[in-house]
Amino acid sequence: MLDIKNLKVTVDGKAILNGLNLNVGPGEVHAIMGPNGSGKSTLANVIAGRDGYEVTNGSVTFMGNDLLSMAPEDRAREGVFLAFQYPVEIPGVANIALLKEGLNAARRHRGETELDALDFLKLVREKLKLVEMKEEFLYRSVNEGFSGGEKKRNEIFQMAMLEPSLAVLDETDSGLDIDALKTVAGGVNALRSEDRSIILVTHYQRLLDYIVPDRVHVLAGGRILRSGDKQLALDLEERGYGWIDTVAA
Amino acid sequence: MSAMESHAVPYVEAQQAHASELPAAGVAALDRSRLEALEILGERGLPSQHDEDWKYTSIKPITRSRFSPAVSGVDCSEHFIAASAIDNLDAWQLVFADGFHLPHRSKTDGLPEGVQVTGLAEALTQDPAPIVDRLGFAMGEMPHGFSAMNSAFVGDGALVEVDPGVQLDKPIELLFVSGCSGEGFLSLPRNLVILGDGSEASIIERHISFGAERSLSNSLTEIILGKSATLNYCCAQDQAERTFHVGGLFCRLAQSAKFKATTITMGRSWVRNDARINLDAEGAHANLDGAYLAFGRCHVDNHTHISHNAPECTSRECYKGVLGDRGHAVFHGRIVVQPHAQKTDSEQSNQNLLLSADAQIDTKPQLEIYADDVKCAHGATVGQLDEAALFYLVSRGVDRETARRMLTQAFAAEILETVTPSALQNYLASRVLSQLSPAVPPEAVA
C-alpha cells in the first residue's frame, strides 16, 4: 500500500526526517510513536502533500505510484486521507458542501457519476451514526465553534465519507476525554478493512488500547529507531522515550 | 474654467435645454430647487482627484465621452424583465427604463391601504407640493457634482410612501434598467422613500443593464424614516461592463427608527457610491453593510458617512470586498459623533480579500468623536486566502480553483447571509458566485 524509502525532509532548511523507511501493507494498522519534535507530524503532512516541506531525498510510493509527484487533491482522490491534528475552522463553508465537493471530486476522478442529493444524504446519515454526530453538524461551517472532541469526530466522519485506502491520523487522540476517545476509536475500528491501511500518529499509548495496531514504530530524530508489535507501545509507556535512545545507542 | 467645471458644461446645457420639459416644470418651488442644483453643478463641476473625497477615484471613464440625458418614452421588453426576475421573489415591483417609470411593466396590485408606490414624475404632476418639500431633506448638503446633477434634473424615479403604523408583508422591488435608449445615454433616477411613524417596509433597489451599450446611471435615493419606523433596504448593483454607476443613498432616522441597508456591488465597470446616514433622534439604529467585487479592471468606490446627531443611537457598519485581477476598490467610512450624542454605540469594519498582486484597495476608516461618553470601534483588514484553510479543502479532494472559490464565497457570505428575504439572498449568492467563477476577463474600463 505505502512504501517509504530513505525519506529526508527539511523544513525552513532544518532537517526533520533523516532517512525514514516505512512499509505499510493493505489492511494493516501501524502506530507511529515518538517524542515531541521527532518528526511525526512532518511525516503525516508530507504524505498528505502540504506545502512547506522539502523532500531532499527518498521516495514515497502509494499503490505503485509516486506519491510525492502528485498534487494534494489528487492524493486525496487516489485515496489518501489525513485526519488533522488541528482541524481548521472555515467560517462560511458548510460541512456538507465540503463533503459533497470532495466526494464527488473523487468519484469523477474514478470515472464514476456524482452522487445525487438523495443518495448523498443517505450515505451521510449512515456515516454520521458511526461517530455519533448529529445531522445539524452538516449545516454548520467546517469546524467553526466545534469543541476539541467535535473537531476530531468530524475528521473521522470525513474519513468515513471519503473511504480512503490510506488514512493517516495525526494525533487524533490529543485533547480528547475518555468518552470522546472511545467514540473516535470506535469509528476508526469500524473503518478497518482488508483494503484500508491506517497510520496512527500518536504521542501516547492510550489510543492503542482502543485501536490495536499491527505494528508499532518509534520515531526519534527523524528516523524510525525501533519497530515491533503492540507490546512495544506498552514498553514505551512504562519506560518513557528515553529508553529508546539507550536501546538504539 | 477648470477642467472639472468644463466637464459639467454639457450637462448644464442639456438641463437648460430641457428644463421646461421636466415633470411638473412651472411649479415654482421645484423650478427653484432645480435651478439651485444646476448652479451648484456649474460652480463645483464634476469631482476631481484634487478633492479629498475623490482622491482614489478618477472620473475619466465618464468624462472621456459625453452622455445625453435619456428622455421619457423609452421602454424595456417584457421578455427581458421576466428573464431578469429574481426566482421565487414575491414582491411588488416598479420597473424603470433609463430612469423612467414604466407603469405598464410594474406590479402594484394588492398594496394595502395607506401605501403609495408609484413613479415620482406621476406623483409630482398630480400633487407636487408635499414631494418638493421633502426632496433634498434626507440628503442635506449635496456631496458632489453628481448629486447636484441628479437634483438639477430631478423628475422621475420611485416614490414609496407608507402611512404611520402600516406594515408591509411583501418587499417592494425597484428595478432600474440602464441602456434601454441605446449607446451613450445618462439616466438620473431619483427615489424618495417616506416611512411614517411605526411603519415597516422592505425595499429592494436593483440596477441592471439592457444589452452592452455604454451608459451612465446617476441614481439617488432619499429615505425619511419616522419614529420607530423600520426599513429593510437592499441595493443590488449588477450592471454590465459598460454601465458606469454613481449611487447616492441618504437616510434620516427619527427617534427609535431602524434602518438596515445592504449594498451589493458586482463590480464590472466603474461604481461610486455615497451613503449618508443621519441618526437624528434618540434610540435610532442603522445597520449599513456592503459587499463588493472588483475584478478585471473595474473600480468600486464606497464612501459612507454615518452621523450620530442624538444620544443613545447605535450603528453597525461592515463592508467586505473581494478584489482580483487589476480590480481597484476604495472604502472611506466616516463616523461622526456630534457633541451631544452621548451613549453612542458604533462599530465599523472594512475587510478585504485580495486575490491577485495587481488588485488594489484604498481603505480609510475614520472616526470623529466630539462627545465623551461613547463606545466606538473601527478597523480595516486586507488579506489573502487562508493557506491553512485552502490546504484543508484540497486535502479532501477539492480542486484548488474550487477551494479558492469556496473560501472567497464564504468571505462574502457573512454579508449576504444577513439579506432577507431568502429569495433575494439566494439570488445574490448565485450572482456573486457566477462573478467569482471564472473571474471576469480584464476589459471593462480601459
XYZ file of C-alpha atoms in Angstrom:
695
model
C 0.000 0.000 0.000
C 2.559 2.553 1.200
C 6.281 2.246 0.806
C 8.561 4.961 2.141
C 12.260 4.648 1.412
C 15.076 6.715 2.911
C 12.864 9.802 3.207
C 14.680 13.007 4.055
C 12.708 16.183 4.631
C 13.697 19.673 5.647
C 11.522 22.491 6.902
C 12.948 26.009 6.521
C 16.324 24.422 5.861
C 16.200 22.370 9.056
C 16.404 18.575 8.674
C 13.356 16.933 10.261
C 13.229 13.489 8.676
C 16.625 11.852 8.211
C 16.194 8.736 6.138
C 12.894 7.260 7.204
C 11.824 3.818 5.979
C 8.305 2.507 6.393
C 6.245 -0.144 4.663
C 2.541 -0.439 5.350
C 0.683 -3.339 3.767
C -3.011 -3.420 2.820
C -5.354 -3.650 5.781
C -2.603 -3.001 8.304
C -2.753 -0.530 11.146
C 0.590 0.989 12.062
C 1.217 3.241 15.022
C 3.978 5.801 14.850
C 5.018 6.973 18.256
C 7.676 9.352 19.304
C 8.537 12.292 21.482
C 7.610 15.870 20.557
C 9.678 17.193 17.692
C 10.605 13.723 16.443
C 9.070 14.354 13.021
C 5.723 12.537 13.418
C 3.555 15.355 12.136
C 6.046 16.133 9.381
C 5.633 12.589 8.114
C 1.835 12.944 8.171
C 1.963 16.268 6.331
C 4.428 15.049 3.724
C 2.142 12.120 2.927
C -0.818 14.496 2.519
C 1.219 16.926 0.408
C 1.266 20.047 2.475
C 3.417 22.971 1.313
C 6.485 23.969 3.246
C 8.084 20.557 3.476
C 11.037 19.994 1.213
C 11.800 16.409 0.326
C 15.547 16.271 -0.261
C 15.904 12.540 -0.712
C 13.992 9.277 -0.830
C 10.693 8.113 -2.237
C 7.099 7.583 -1.184
C 5.200 5.025 -3.236
C 1.461 4.655 -2.787
C -0.246 1.752 -4.556
C 2.594 1.637 -7.048
C 2.516 5.378 -7.805
C 4.985 8.080 -6.891
C 3.016 9.948 -4.258
C 5.391 12.889 -3.998
C 4.805 13.936 -7.602
C 1.047 14.187 -7.052
C -0.864 17.328 -6.055
C -2.568 17.043 -2.658
C -6.052 16.996 -4.217
C -5.002 14.091 -6.462
C -3.591 12.198 -3.495
C -6.946 12.618 -1.765
C -8.823 11.385 -4.834
C -6.497 8.420 -5.130
C -7.399 7.505 -1.572
C -5.025 9.269 0.823
C -6.655 10.874 3.830
C -5.135 12.971 6.598
C -7.026 13.483 9.833
C -5.551 16.772 11.019
C -4.011 17.280 14.397
C -5.522 20.762 14.393
C -8.594 20.745 12.135
C -9.009 24.167 10.538
C -12.080 26.284 11.208
C -13.565 27.562 7.953
C -16.364 30.052 8.567
C -18.874 30.261 5.735
C -18.147 26.853 4.198
C -20.719 24.308 5.329
C -19.515 20.847 6.301
C -21.920 19.327 3.821
C -20.635 21.496 0.966
C -17.063 20.373 1.604
C -18.047 16.714 1.778
C -20.124 16.841 -1.364
C -17.372 18.578 -3.289
C -14.653 16.244 -2.009
C -16.649 13.081 -2.508
C -17.790 13.976 -5.998
C -14.300 15.095 -6.996
C -13.056 11.609 -6.069
C -15.937 9.956 -7.929
C -15.269 11.980 -11.079
C -11.592 11.101 -10.722
C -12.504 7.409 -10.724
C -14.808 7.880 -13.697
C -17.944 7.409 -11.618
C -21.046 9.556 -11.746
C -21.651 12.090 -8.996
C -23.989 11.064 -6.225
C -27.420 12.640 -6.454
C -28.750 14.581 -3.472
C -30.789 11.672 -2.118
C -28.045 9.066 -2.266
C -25.608 11.539 -0.810
C -27.863 12.269 2.148
C -28.436 8.581 2.720
C -24.706 7.971 2.841
C -24.158 10.953 5.116
C -26.755 9.727 7.619
C -25.244 6.284 7.724
C -21.759 7.635 8.383
C -22.883 10.162 10.975
C -24.022 7.286 13.170
C -20.534 5.869 13.140
C -19.157 8.837 15.056
C -22.384 9.668 16.892
C -22.706 13.075 15.285
C -25.976 14.930 14.883
C -27.245 15.889 11.456
C -27.163 19.571 12.342
C -23.348 19.409 12.178
C -23.647 19.046 8.430
C -25.034 22.513 8.016
C -22.600 24.243 10.314
C -19.436 25.829 8.974
C -16.499 23.433 8.856
C -15.212 23.045 12.422
C -16.312 26.545 13.356
C -17.042 26.718 17.068
C -16.646 22.945 17.413
C -15.234 21.632 20.680
C -11.944 19.722 20.518
C -13.810 16.427 20.582
C -16.261 17.504 17.894
C -13.425 18.527 15.623
C -11.753 15.136 15.932
C -15.036 13.311 15.401
C -15.611 15.428 12.328
C -12.257 14.276 10.960
C -13.243 10.633 11.390
C -16.650 11.386 9.896
C -14.961 12.845 6.814
C -12.746 9.786 6.639
C -15.830 7.586 6.758
C -17.416 9.578 3.926
C -14.344 9.598 1.693
C -13.484 5.921 2.322
C -9.735 6.274 1.777
C -7.292 3.450 1.074
C -4.734 5.035 3.368
C -5.692 7.121 6.365
C -3.119 8.991 8.394
C -4.475 10.052 11.763
C -2.278 12.794 13.181
C -2.594 12.931 16.977
C -6.277 12.227 16.705
C -6.302 11.319 20.416
C -4.847 14.595 21.642
C -7.224 16.742 23.608
C -9.902 14.073 23.884
C -11.547 12.965 27.088
C -12.053 9.264 27.547
C -15.614 9.164 26.190
C -14.698 11.100 23.070
C -11.641 8.907 22.639
C -13.810 5.785 22.741
C -16.212 7.239 20.184
C -13.414 8.227 17.842
C -11.678 4.862 18.268
C -14.970 3.061 17.671
C -15.372 4.980 14.414
C -11.853 4.128 13.299
C -12.265 0.462 14.197
C -15.465 0.294 12.192
C -13.494 1.595 9.230
C -10.771 -1.033 9.464
C -10.868 -3.302 6.473
C -8.670 -5.530 4.361
C -8.128 -2.897 1.725
C -7.678 0.089 4.009
C -4.422 0.873 5.750
C -4.236 3.192 8.726
C -1.304 5.067 10.215
C -1.869 6.306 13.737
C 0.493 9.076 14.705
C 0.424 9.477 18.450
C 2.402 10.575 21.423
C 0.629 8.335 23.918
C -0.056 4.656 24.165
C -3.605 5.291 25.433
C -5.151 5.397 21.941
C -3.694 1.969 21.200
C -5.784 0.423 23.975
C -8.766 1.169 21.778
C -7.306 0.829 18.308
C -4.985 -2.135 18.431
C -2.174 -1.753 15.887
C -0.499 -4.479 13.877
C 2.838 -2.721 14.077
C 4.317 -0.031 16.290
C 7.230 2.167 15.243
C 9.202 4.549 17.357
C 10.276 7.688 15.581
C 13.037 9.835 17.034
C 15.420 12.274 15.459
C 13.703 11.859 12.107
C 14.273 8.137 11.846
C 12.475 5.005 12.881
C 14.592 3.662 15.694
C 12.644 0.615 16.585
C 9.660 -1.368 15.309
C 7.634 -4.063 16.948
C 4.147 -5.249 17.776
C 1.730 -3.648 20.246
C 3.950 -4.718 23.136
C 6.466 -2.079 22.080
C 3.929 0.624 22.827
C 3.350 -0.792 26.296
C 7.081 -0.922 26.970
C 7.400 2.672 25.863
C 4.585 3.738 28.111
C 6.312 2.084 31.037
C 9.861 3.199 30.421
C 9.462 6.501 28.569
C 11.061 7.639 25.326
C 14.461 7.930 26.961
C 14.606 4.156 26.937
C 14.646 4.070 23.143
C 17.705 6.285 22.991
C 19.615 3.924 25.251
C 18.449 0.871 23.321
C 19.287 2.456 19.982
C 22.667 3.552 21.200
C -12.811 77.452 -16.150
C -11.226 74.365 -14.655
C -11.318 71.007 -16.372
C -13.814 69.766 -13.821
C -16.141 72.680 -14.346
C -15.881 72.238 -18.093
C -16.807 68.568 -17.763
C -20.078 69.698 -16.229
C -20.912 72.134 -19.039
C -22.642 69.677 -21.398
C -24.904 68.555 -18.557
C -25.685 72.118 -17.512
C -26.549 72.963 -21.107
C -28.667 69.838 -21.507
C -30.613 70.707 -18.386
C -31.181 74.265 -19.610
C -32.369 72.969 -22.951
C -34.821 70.529 -21.389
C -35.811 72.244 -18.129
C -39.242 73.136 -19.404
C -39.942 69.515 -20.337
C -39.087 68.100 -16.921
C -42.039 66.761 -14.901
C -44.030 69.436 -13.083
C -41.965 72.196 -14.695
C -43.536 75.505 -13.804
C -44.098 74.585 -10.166
C -42.165 77.474 -8.705
C -40.580 75.683 -5.716
C -39.451 72.825 -7.903
C -38.090 75.082 -10.635
C -36.179 76.960 -7.971
C -34.616 73.890 -6.418
C -33.625 72.553 -9.838
C -32.025 75.863 -10.648
C -30.141 75.923 -7.353
C -28.812 72.439 -8.015
C -27.834 73.490 -11.524
C -25.872 76.405 -10.128
C -24.036 74.082 -7.739
C -23.241 71.751 -10.627
C -21.957 74.676 -12.705
C -19.863 76.080 -9.866
C -18.437 72.911 -8.426
C -18.282 70.976 -11.654
C -17.753 67.253 -11.592
C -15.414 65.975 -8.876
C -11.681 65.660 -9.446
C -8.945 63.740 -7.675
C -7.842 67.010 -6.051
C -10.987 66.669 -3.989
C -10.116 64.674 -0.838
C -13.245 62.537 -1.207
C -12.269 61.562 -4.750
C -8.561 61.106 -4.208
C -8.563 57.469 -5.304
C -11.313 57.620 -7.888
C -10.834 59.121 -11.293
C -13.939 60.039 -13.246
C -12.048 59.792 -16.535
C -14.078 56.795 -17.682
C -17.087 59.104 -17.537
C -15.567 62.301 -18.921
C -13.850 60.572 -21.807
C -17.123 60.708 -23.677
C -20.408 62.517 -23.275
C -23.674 61.103 -22.122
C -27.002 62.546 -23.177
C -29.796 62.550 -20.639
C -32.305 59.869 -21.622
C -35.771 61.101 -22.455
C -39.074 59.602 -21.411
C -40.899 57.310 -23.773
C -38.247 54.620 -23.762
C -39.413 51.099 -22.997
C -37.926 47.798 -21.996
C -39.260 44.476 -23.237
C -41.492 42.365 -21.074
C -39.384 39.388 -22.010
C -36.206 40.997 -20.707
C -37.846 41.922 -17.444
C -39.225 38.428 -16.994
C -35.816 36.925 -17.751
C -34.199 39.209 -15.185
C -36.652 38.364 -12.412
C -35.473 37.042 -9.071
C -36.662 33.445 -8.676
C -39.367 32.886 -6.093
C -39.455 36.504 -5.042
C -42.942 37.617 -4.128
C -42.796 41.397 -4.328
C -44.480 44.485 -5.637
C -42.390 45.890 -8.411
C -41.784 49.165 -10.185
C -39.755 48.960 -13.378
C -37.714 51.839 -14.783
C -36.114 52.174 -18.188
C -33.183 54.604 -18.097
C -34.715 56.137 -15.015
C -38.269 56.455 -16.323
C -41.069 54.609 -14.648
C -42.873 52.078 -16.854
C -46.354 51.810 -15.307
C -47.362 49.063 -17.761
C -44.445 46.883 -16.628
C -44.970 47.456 -12.931
C -46.917 45.335 -10.451
C -48.549 47.129 -7.581
C -51.811 45.203 -7.273
C -52.972 44.463 -3.780
C -50.986 47.138 -1.998
C -52.618 47.775 1.347
C -54.424 50.960 2.251
C -52.075 53.772 3.226
C -49.256 52.796 0.920
C -48.244 54.685 -2.175
C -45.814 53.058 -4.601
C -45.592 54.998 -7.840
C -43.423 56.873 -10.277
C -42.076 60.131 -8.912
C -42.920 62.066 -12.081
C -46.514 60.921 -11.903
C -46.756 61.977 -8.260
C -45.051 65.318 -8.955
C -47.509 66.059 -11.735
C -50.502 65.251 -9.568
C -49.519 66.923 -6.314
C -46.054 68.444 -6.284
C -46.063 70.403 -3.030
C -45.624 67.598 -0.462
C -42.905 65.999 -2.566
C -40.975 69.147 -3.326
C -40.970 69.899 0.405
C -39.197 66.698 1.150
C -36.828 66.384 -1.792
C -33.310 67.063 -0.611
C -34.256 66.769 3.063
C -32.540 63.427 3.678
C -29.529 64.439 1.628
C -28.868 67.831 3.182
C -25.795 69.369 1.678
C -25.019 67.929 -1.740
C -21.859 65.868 -1.528
C -20.655 66.495 -5.081
C -21.447 67.471 -8.646
C -23.178 64.205 -9.462
C -25.752 64.679 -6.725
C -26.221 68.246 -7.945
C -26.693 66.880 -11.458
C -29.336 64.439 -10.277
C -31.092 67.212 -8.386
C -30.997 69.596 -11.324
C -32.786 67.016 -13.474
C -34.998 65.633 -10.717
C -38.088 64.240 -12.361
C -38.740 60.546 -12.422
C -37.853 57.681 -10.152
C -39.762 55.913 -7.415
C -41.967 57.309 -4.718
C -42.714 54.995 -1.829
C -44.782 56.391 0.991
C -46.077 54.280 3.836
C -48.546 55.767 6.288
C -47.922 55.566 10.032
C -48.461 52.141 11.528
C -48.737 50.298 8.222
C -46.597 47.192 7.911
C -45.956 45.683 4.526
C -45.756 41.911 4.342
C -44.010 41.804 0.959
C -40.971 43.693 -0.295
C -41.125 46.397 -2.931
C -38.649 45.944 -5.716
C -37.467 48.949 -7.692
C -35.872 47.615 -10.853
C -33.730 50.046 -12.815
C -32.701 49.002 -16.292
C -29.906 51.031 -17.887
C -29.020 51.214 -21.553
C -32.581 50.971 -22.927
C -32.173 54.150 -25.013
C -29.090 52.856 -26.791
C -25.473 53.983 -26.760
C -24.294 56.919 -24.655
C -27.279 57.766 -22.504
C -27.488 59.033 -18.966
C -30.221 58.062 -16.538
C -30.971 60.129 -13.473
C -33.489 58.333 -11.295
C -34.443 59.975 -8.028
C -36.164 57.904 -5.398
C -37.991 59.151 -2.379
C -38.966 56.783 0.402
C -41.004 58.010 3.317
C -41.991 55.706 6.143
C -44.462 57.071 8.653
C -44.168 56.518 12.402
C -44.200 52.858 13.355
C -44.457 51.588 9.797
C -42.397 48.752 8.341
C -41.236 48.004 4.823
C -38.639 46.187 2.764
C -37.250 47.741 -0.385
C -35.007 46.185 -2.982
C -33.300 48.614 -5.338
C -31.798 46.690 -8.206
C -29.746 48.090 -11.071
C -29.171 46.044 -14.206
C -28.274 46.724 -17.838
C -30.142 46.023 -21.000
C -27.578 44.934 -23.549
C -23.999 46.131 -23.642
C -24.452 49.788 -24.570
C -22.291 52.323 -22.823
C -24.343 54.218 -20.314
C -24.128 56.216 -17.131
C -26.561 55.845 -14.319
C -26.604 58.562 -11.701
C -29.099 57.396 -9.160
C -30.055 58.996 -5.883
C -32.272 57.590 -3.152
C -33.541 59.598 -0.228
C -35.142 57.906 2.733
C -37.009 59.530 5.590
C -37.890 57.262 8.499
C -40.439 58.364 11.078
C -40.422 57.435 14.757
C -39.966 53.696 15.278
C -40.234 53.053 11.554
C -38.277 50.070 10.244
C -36.824 49.789 6.775
C -35.001 46.800 5.397
C -33.254 48.023 2.263
C -31.019 46.242 -0.172
C -29.328 47.791 -3.176
C -28.034 45.322 -5.768
C -25.731 46.852 -8.370
C -25.403 44.312 -11.106
C -24.864 46.237 -14.319
C -22.904 45.256 -17.400
C -19.300 46.116 -18.217
C -20.083 49.423 -19.901
C -22.569 50.842 -17.447
C -20.980 53.369 -15.106
C -22.848 53.953 -11.906
C -22.964 56.744 -9.361
C -25.208 55.833 -6.455
C -26.419 58.019 -3.638
C -28.153 56.735 -0.513
C -29.297 59.276 2.008
C -31.314 58.437 5.073
C -32.611 60.373 8.056
C -33.859 58.488 11.070
C -36.257 59.803 13.689
C -36.487 58.501 17.246
C -36.089 54.716 17.573
C -36.246 54.214 13.818
C -34.346 51.275 12.395
C -32.583 51.169 9.054
C -30.824 48.144 7.672
C -29.118 48.748 4.364
C -27.009 46.321 2.370
C -25.334 47.357 -0.854
C -24.051 44.589 -3.078
C -21.820 45.712 -5.936
C -20.957 43.091 -8.522
C -18.307 45.438 -9.883
C -17.945 45.056 -13.602
C -17.037 48.582 -14.593
C -16.942 51.748 -12.540
C -19.061 52.373 -9.492
C -19.077 55.158 -6.961
C -21.445 55.030 -4.012
C -22.078 57.682 -1.422
C -24.130 56.754 1.601
C -25.007 59.256 4.252
C -26.985 58.263 7.292
C -28.199 60.757 9.856
C -29.296 59.385 13.217
C -31.315 62.424 14.220
C -33.071 61.346 17.404
C -32.603 59.107 20.416
C -32.607 55.361 20.018
C -32.249 55.271 16.241
C -30.291 52.359 14.826
C -28.585 51.947 11.484
C -27.005 48.861 10.050
C -25.020 49.752 6.972
C -23.419 46.817 5.227
C -21.913 46.200 1.856
C -20.181 43.598 -0.245
C -18.273 44.496 -3.362
C -16.410 42.566 -6.000
C -13.783 44.182 -8.194
C -12.306 42.032 -10.932
C -10.901 42.742 -14.370
C -10.011 46.426 -14.372
C -13.074 47.613 -12.622
C -13.296 50.253 -9.960
C -15.632 50.299 -6.955
C -15.657 53.172 -4.507
C -17.827 53.221 -1.389
C -17.983 56.385 0.632
C -20.087 56.170 3.741
C -20.865 58.731 6.367
C -22.853 57.941 9.476
C -23.623 60.882 11.678
C -24.733 60.359 15.267
C -26.679 63.530 15.877
C -28.514 62.490 19.054
C -27.829 60.483 22.232
C -28.196 56.730 22.540
C -28.142 55.834 18.887
C -26.387 52.738 17.603
C -24.770 51.971 14.291
C -23.121 48.895 12.848
C -21.234 49.000 9.611
C -19.460 46.197 7.806
C -18.192 46.319 4.228
C -16.400 43.384 2.695
C -14.606 43.398 -0.634
C -13.176 40.734 -2.890
C -10.645 42.014 -5.412
C -8.914 40.155 -8.189
C -7.054 40.797 -11.437
C -6.418 44.531 -11.591
C -9.532 45.448 -9.681
C -9.410 48.593 -7.572
C -11.665 49.345 -4.646
C -11.929 52.275 -2.298
C -13.599 52.340 1.075
C -13.916 55.527 3.036
C -16.089 55.178 6.080
C -16.670 58.197 8.245
C -18.446 58.052 11.557
C -19.130 61.353 13.232
C -20.354 61.557 16.804
C -21.723 65.029 17.487
C -21.021 66.701 20.869
C -24.410 65.944 22.425
C -24.617 62.378 21.052
C -23.703 60.719 24.364
C -24.037 56.955 24.787
C -23.371 56.440 21.122
C -22.546 52.828 20.302
C -20.886 52.425 16.935
C -18.854 49.763 15.200
C -17.363 49.854 11.761
C -15.262 47.399 9.846
C -13.923 47.024 6.341
C -12.403 43.714 5.318
C -10.799 42.986 2.007
C -9.661 39.863 0.291
C -7.033 40.389 -2.379
C -6.835 37.531 -4.831
C -4.141 38.990 -7.052
C -0.982 41.013 -6.613
C -2.278 43.653 -9.033
C -5.520 44.308 -7.209
C -5.609 47.423 -5.075
C -7.606 48.599 -2.098
C -7.527 52.027 -0.538
C -9.312 51.876 2.764
C -9.837 54.707 5.177
C -11.941 54.162 8.262
C -12.423 57.436 10.044
C -13.900 58.188 13.446
C -14.631 61.727 14.552
C -15.836 61.826 18.117
C -16.938 65.061 19.737
C -18.798 63.509 22.677
C -17.092 61.935 25.708
C -19.327 59.044 26.724
C -19.337 56.823 23.675
C -18.418 53.312 22.583
C -16.871 53.265 19.145
C -14.738 50.719 17.372
C -13.434 50.547 13.870
C -10.947 48.625 11.842
C -9.868 47.579 8.401
C -8.166 44.445 7.181
C -6.597 43.440 3.909
C -5.615 39.852 3.392
C -5.271 36.842 1.157
C -6.993 33.491 1.324
C -6.033 31.479 4.382
C -3.448 28.899 3.257
C -4.322 26.507 6.071
C -7.997 26.530 5.098
C -7.090 26.127 1.448
C -4.951 23.077 2.195
C -7.671 21.598 4.369
C -10.177 21.723 1.498
C -7.675 20.487 -1.069
C -6.687 17.598 1.209
C -10.287 16.421 0.941
C -10.017 16.162 -2.818
C -11.446 19.562 -3.729
C -9.524 21.098 -6.621
C -7.588 24.245 -5.866
C -9.729 26.527 -8.003
C -12.957 25.310 -6.405
C -11.401 25.568 -2.964
C -10.391 29.165 -3.622
C -13.879 29.924 -4.824
C -15.473 28.284 -1.801
C -13.325 30.343 0.556
C -13.904 33.528 -1.397
C -17.625 32.962 -1.407
C -17.520 32.208 2.300
C -15.806 35.541 2.859
C -18.650 37.410 1.147
C -21.285 35.162 2.708
C -21.089 36.979 6.027
C -22.749 39.976 4.378
C -25.077 38.065 2.054
C -26.426 35.907 4.861
C -27.976 38.932 6.524
C -30.030 39.792 3.451
C -33.736 38.995 3.518
C -35.982 37.664 2.096
C -34.273 34.374 1.353
C -35.248 34.502 -2.335
C -33.195 37.688 -2.641
C -30.339 36.231 -0.624
C -30.215 33.128 -2.834
C -30.316 35.245 -5.954
C -27.471 37.475 -4.792
C -25.404 34.491 -3.678
C -25.714 32.896 -7.088
C -24.884 36.180 -8.828
C -21.799 36.585 -6.657
C -20.798 33.000 -7.361
C -21.117 33.461 -11.104
C -18.932 36.558 -10.827
C -16.271 34.623 -8.977
C -16.057 31.786 -11.479
C -14.371 32.498 -13.669
C -13.110 35.907 -12.648
C -14.306 38.386 -15.233
C -11.992 38.993 -18.174
C -9.777 42.062 -17.958
C -11.604 44.503 -20.168
C -14.294 46.759 -18.702
C -12.672 50.126 -18.077
C -9.599 50.869 -20.094
